[in-house]
């Protein structure tokens, strides 16, 4: 069995400046460019955890809550939240900063899933994750529900088999 790693060992911070080639006609960062940067940042985090080549398996909902403008500095922070057999969930947060105005705003969050592969592109075992902080533990526990939801939506798991996910929707009977 591989030696467990902590989320902190997979932390990655990546910074980019929004240049004219990165923007749409409103001078806002194009969503596709941001997704590209996010994928790179999250992949580096997964590689740090697994010490392997990784491929993107899925990206959960990414909402664009605030526009990121031409000239803004984009900072992305990623870390592994849970490791399964060959896959890892990575949580990524994005901030945009207007340095001259002294403004920094959270713009995006997402969960990425990566699979570690060997030299032939076959899935390979990854180290387990050992959460250290309360926040790490919360993300670790909820990662199983997110994984089950992804598998159900992809048709790779029957809803009846998603035990952790089902527990969210079951109403507990109150005791008198």
mmCIF file of C-alpha atoms in Angstrom:
data_model
loop_
_atom_site.group_PDB
_atom_site.id
_atom_site.type_symbol
_atom_site.label_atom_id
_atom_site.label_comp_id
_atom_site.label_asym_id
_atom_site.label_seq_id
_atom_site.Cartn_x
_atom_site.Cartn_y
_atom_site.Cartn_z
ATOM 1 C CA UNK A 1 0.000 0.000 0.000
ATOM 2 C CA UNK A 2 1.195 3.491 -0.819
ATOM 3 C CA UNK A 3 2.045 5.962 1.943
ATOM 4 C CA UNK A 4 -0.782 8.425 2.715
ATOM 5 C CA UNK A 5 -0.332 12.094 1.911
ATOM 6 C CA UNK A 6 -1.981 15.222 3.316
ATOM 7 C CA UNK A 7 -3.985 17.754 1.300
ATOM 8 C CA UNK A 8 -1.281 20.330 2.018
ATOM 9 C CA UNK A 9 1.248 18.199 0.116
ATOM 10 C CA UNK A 10 -0.831 18.637 -3.039
ATOM 11 C CA UNK A 11 -1.477 22.381 -2.726
ATOM 12 C CA UNK A 12 -0.879 24.436 -5.846
ATOM 13 C CA UNK A 13 -1.287 28.156 -6.381
ATOM 14 C CA UNK A 14 -1.161 29.426 -9.940
ATOM 15 C CA UNK A 15 -1.322 33.044 -11.053
ATOM 16 C CA UNK A 16 -2.112 34.484 -14.489
ATOM 17 C CA UNK A 17 -2.645 37.993 -15.853
ATOM 18 C CA UNK A 18 -5.642 38.577 -18.142
ATOM 19 C CA UNK A 19 -4.262 39.888 -21.424
ATOM 20 C CA UNK A 20 -6.136 41.070 -24.543
ATOM 21 C CA UNK A 21 -5.890 37.640 -26.236
ATOM 22 C CA UNK A 22 -7.656 36.103 -23.216
ATOM 23 C CA UNK A 23 -10.757 38.305 -23.419
ATOM 24 C CA UNK A 24 -14.088 38.466 -25.221
ATOM 25 C CA UNK A 25 -15.543 41.574 -26.886
ATOM 26 C CA UNK A 26 -16.572 42.948 -23.460
ATOM 27 C CA UNK A 27 -12.933 42.777 -22.261
ATOM 28 C CA UNK A 28 -13.800 39.989 -19.808
ATOM 29 C CA UNK A 29 -11.804 36.777 -19.506
ATOM 30 C CA UNK A 30 -13.261 34.088 -21.781
ATOM 31 C CA UNK A 31 -14.745 31.189 -19.830
ATOM 32 C CA UNK A 32 -12.872 28.630 -21.899
ATOM 33 C CA UNK A 33 -9.531 30.254 -21.098
ATOM 34 C CA UNK A 34 -10.327 30.206 -17.381
ATOM 35 C CA UNK A 35 -11.366 26.535 -17.579
ATOM 36 C CA UNK A 36 -8.055 25.788 -19.315
ATOM 37 C CA UNK A 37 -6.082 27.475 -16.527
ATOM 38 C CA UNK A 38 -8.182 25.764 -13.854
ATOM 39 C CA UNK A 39 -7.601 22.356 -15.450
ATOM 40 C CA UNK A 40 -3.838 22.901 -15.463
ATOM 41 C CA UNK A 41 -3.769 24.038 -11.835
ATOM 42 C CA UNK A 42 -5.925 21.128 -10.661
ATOM 43 C CA UNK A 43 -3.902 18.617 -12.715
ATOM 44 C CA UNK A 44 -0.659 19.773 -11.108
ATOM 45 C CA UNK A 45 -2.253 19.243 -7.696
ATOM 46 C CA UNK A 46 -3.327 15.704 -8.640
ATOM 47 C CA UNK A 47 0.148 14.969 -10.016
ATOM 48 C CA UNK A 48 1.749 16.170 -6.786
ATOM 49 C CA UNK A 49 -0.474 13.800 -4.816
ATOM 50 C CA UNK A 50 -0.055 10.765 -7.063
ATOM 51 C CA UNK A 51 3.447 11.298 -8.475
ATOM 52 C CA UNK A 52 1.944 10.100 -11.748
ATOM 53 C CA UNK A 53 0.640 11.366 -15.050
ATOM 54 C CA UNK A 54 -3.037 12.273 -14.617
ATOM 55 C CA UNK A 55 -5.949 12.728 -16.978
ATOM 56 C CA UNK A 56 -9.078 14.788 -16.362
ATOM 57 C CA UNK A 57 -12.086 12.539 -15.751
ATOM 58 C CA UNK A 58 -14.724 15.135 -14.873
ATOM 59 C CA UNK A 59 -15.390 18.683 -13.803
ATOM 60 C CA UNK A 60 -18.311 19.451 -11.540
ATOM 61 C CA UNK A 61 -20.440 22.540 -11.956
ATOM 62 C CA UNK A 62 -18.424 25.693 -12.573
ATOM 63 C CA UNK A 63 -20.412 28.880 -12.073
ATOM 64 C CA UNK A 64 -19.118 32.212 -13.293
ATOM 65 C CA UNK A 65 -20.211 34.454 -10.431
ATOM 66 C CA UNK A 66 -18.147 37.558 -11.202
ATOM 67 C CA UNK A 67 -16.570 38.764 -14.436
ATOM 68 C CA UNK A 68 -12.787 38.751 -14.596
ATOM 69 C CA UNK A 69 -11.621 41.818 -16.467
ATOM 70 C CA UNK A 70 -8.752 42.662 -18.775
ATOM 71 C CA UNK A 71 -5.685 43.411 -16.650
ATOM 72 C CA UNK A 72 -6.926 41.481 -13.602
ATOM 73 C CA UNK A 73 -4.654 39.021 -11.867
ATOM 74 C CA UNK A 74 -6.236 35.570 -11.593
ATOM 75 C CA UNK A 75 -5.137 33.381 -8.689
ATOM 76 C CA UNK A 76 -6.141 29.736 -8.557
ATOM 77 C CA UNK A 77 -5.624 27.515 -5.537
ATOM 78 C CA UNK A 78 -6.069 23.730 -5.717
ATOM 79 C CA UNK A 79 -5.633 20.755 -3.405
ATOM 80 C CA UNK A 80 -6.658 17.111 -3.371
ATOM 81 C CA UNK A 81 -9.703 16.499 -1.163
ATOM 82 C CA UNK A 82 -9.878 12.702 -1.421
ATOM 83 C CA UNK A 83 -8.150 9.825 -3.173
ATOM 84 C CA UNK A 84 -9.959 6.687 -4.258
ATOM 85 C CA UNK A 85 -8.366 3.714 -6.079
ATOM 86 C CA UNK A 86 -6.881 5.461 -9.083
ATOM 87 C CA UNK A 87 -8.870 8.696 -8.989
ATOM 88 C CA UNK A 88 -8.559 11.882 -6.981
ATOM 89 C CA UNK A 89 -10.950 14.742 -6.348
ATOM 90 C CA UNK A 90 -9.362 18.197 -6.443
ATOM 91 C CA UNK A 91 -11.030 21.329 -5.054
ATOM 92 C CA UNK A 92 -10.140 24.533 -6.845
ATOM 93 C CA UNK A 93 -10.928 28.155 -5.943
ATOM 94 C CA UNK A 94 -10.381 31.201 -8.153
ATOM 95 C CA UNK A 95 -9.961 34.887 -7.263
ATOM 96 C CA UNK A 96 -9.630 37.938 -9.493
ATOM 97 C CA UNK A 97 -7.628 40.911 -8.330
ATOM 98 C CA UNK A 98 -7.584 44.465 -9.604
ATOM 99 C CA UNK A 99 -4.276 45.528 -8.097
ATOM 100 C CA UNK A 100 -4.503 49.297 -8.831
ATOM 101 C CA UNK A 101 -7.999 49.451 -7.285
ATOM 102 C CA UNK A 102 -7.036 47.229 -4.358
ATOM 103 C CA UNK A 103 -9.954 44.856 -5.041
ATOM 104 C CA UNK A 104 -9.899 41.053 -4.748
ATOM 105 C CA UNK A 105 -13.019 38.962 -5.362
ATOM 106 C CA UNK A 106 -13.776 35.219 -5.357
ATOM 107 C CA UNK A 107 -15.025 34.290 -8.838
ATOM 108 C CA UNK A 108 -15.170 30.513 -9.215
ATOM 109 C CA UNK A 109 -15.037 27.181 -7.393
ATOM 110 C CA UNK A 110 -15.047 23.687 -8.818
ATOM 111 C CA UNK A 111 -14.317 20.060 -8.087
ATOM 112 C CA UNK A 112 -12.211 18.239 -10.674
ATOM 113 C CA UNK A 113 -11.660 14.488 -10.840
ATOM 114 C CA UNK A 114 -8.425 13.072 -12.197
ATOM 115 C CA UNK A 115 -7.286 9.530 -12.822
ATOM 116 C CA UNK A 116 -3.633 8.572 -12.426
ATOM 117 C CA UNK A 117 -2.333 6.489 -15.319
ATOM 118 C CA UNK A 118 0.769 4.444 -16.043
ATOM 119 C CA UNK A 119 2.981 4.740 -19.141
ATOM 120 C CA UNK A 120 0.389 2.787 -21.158
ATOM 121 C CA UNK A 121 -2.501 5.009 -20.121
ATOM 122 C CA UNK A 122 -4.000 2.434 -17.735
ATOM 123 C CA UNK A 123 -5.342 3.538 -14.345
ATOM 124 C CA UNK A 124 -2.893 3.044 -11.494
ATOM 125 C CA UNK A 125 -3.246 3.126 -7.708
ATOM 126 C CA UNK A 126 -2.806 6.460 -5.922
ATOM 127 C CA UNK A 127 -1.820 7.133 -2.303
ATOM 128 C CA UNK A 128 -4.640 7.551 0.214
ATOM 129 C CA UNK A 129 -5.348 11.040 1.567
ATOM 130 C CA UNK A 130 -4.979 11.846 5.240
ATOM 131 C CA UNK A 131 -7.052 14.961 6.092
ATOM 132 C CA UNK A 132 -5.520 17.072 8.869
ATOM 133 C CA UNK A 133 -7.781 20.058 9.530
ATOM 134 C CA UNK A 134 -11.522 20.262 10.155
ATOM 135 C CA UNK A 135 -11.952 21.824 6.703
ATOM 136 C CA UNK A 136 -9.930 19.001 5.137
ATOM 137 C CA UNK A 137 -12.081 16.444 6.957
ATOM 138 C CA UNK A 138 -15.331 18.072 5.800
ATOM 139 C CA UNK A 139 -14.187 18.054 2.158
ATOM 140 C CA UNK A 140 -12.937 14.474 2.549
ATOM 141 C CA UNK A 141 -16.271 13.179 3.881
ATOM 142 C CA UNK A 142 -18.407 15.035 1.344
ATOM 143 C CA UNK A 143 -16.155 13.868 -1.529
ATOM 144 C CA UNK A 144 -17.706 10.404 -1.346
ATOM 145 C CA UNK A 145 -21.193 11.852 -1.931
ATOM 146 C CA UNK A 146 -19.922 13.973 -4.834
ATOM 147 C CA UNK A 147 -18.221 10.902 -6.313
ATOM 148 C CA UNK A 148 -21.395 8.845 -6.068
ATOM 149 C CA UNK A 149 -23.392 11.645 -7.723
ATOM 150 C CA UNK A 150 -20.865 11.832 -10.580
ATOM 151 C CA UNK A 151 -21.033 8.058 -11.057
ATOM 152 C CA UNK A 152 -24.849 8.014 -11.015
ATOM 153 C CA UNK A 153 -25.050 10.872 -13.530
ATOM 154 C CA UNK A 154 -22.519 9.112 -15.773
ATOM 155 C CA UNK A 155 -24.569 5.906 -15.648
ATOM 156 C CA UNK A 156 -21.724 4.016 -13.957
ATOM 157 C CA UNK A 157 -23.596 3.482 -10.673
ATOM 158 C CA UNK A 158 -27.229 2.704 -9.970
ATOM 159 C CA UNK A 159 -28.919 5.306 -7.742
ATOM 160 C CA UNK A 160 -29.863 2.515 -5.331
ATOM 161 C CA UNK A 161 -26.139 1.745 -4.848
ATOM 162 C CA UNK A 162 -25.252 5.331 -3.911
ATOM 163 C CA UNK A 163 -25.610 4.723 -0.172
ATOM 164 C CA UNK A 164 -23.903 7.926 1.026
ATOM 165 C CA UNK A 165 -25.851 10.032 -1.444
ATOM 166 C CA UNK A 166 -29.183 8.399 -0.551
ATOM 167 C CA UNK A 167 -28.596 9.214 3.112
ATOM 168 C CA UNK A 168 -28.797 12.926 2.266
ATOM 169 C CA UNK A 169 -32.354 12.528 1.023
ATOM 170 C CA UNK A 170 -33.750 10.139 3.588
ATOM 171 C CA UNK A 171 -35.926 11.803 6.167
ATOM 172 C CA UNK A 172 -35.157 10.696 9.673
ATOM 173 C CA UNK A 173 -38.208 9.892 11.769
ATOM 174 C CA UNK A 174 -38.416 12.067 14.825
ATOM 175 C CA UNK A 175 -38.545 10.299 18.157
ATOM 176 C CA UNK A 176 -41.174 11.541 20.655
#
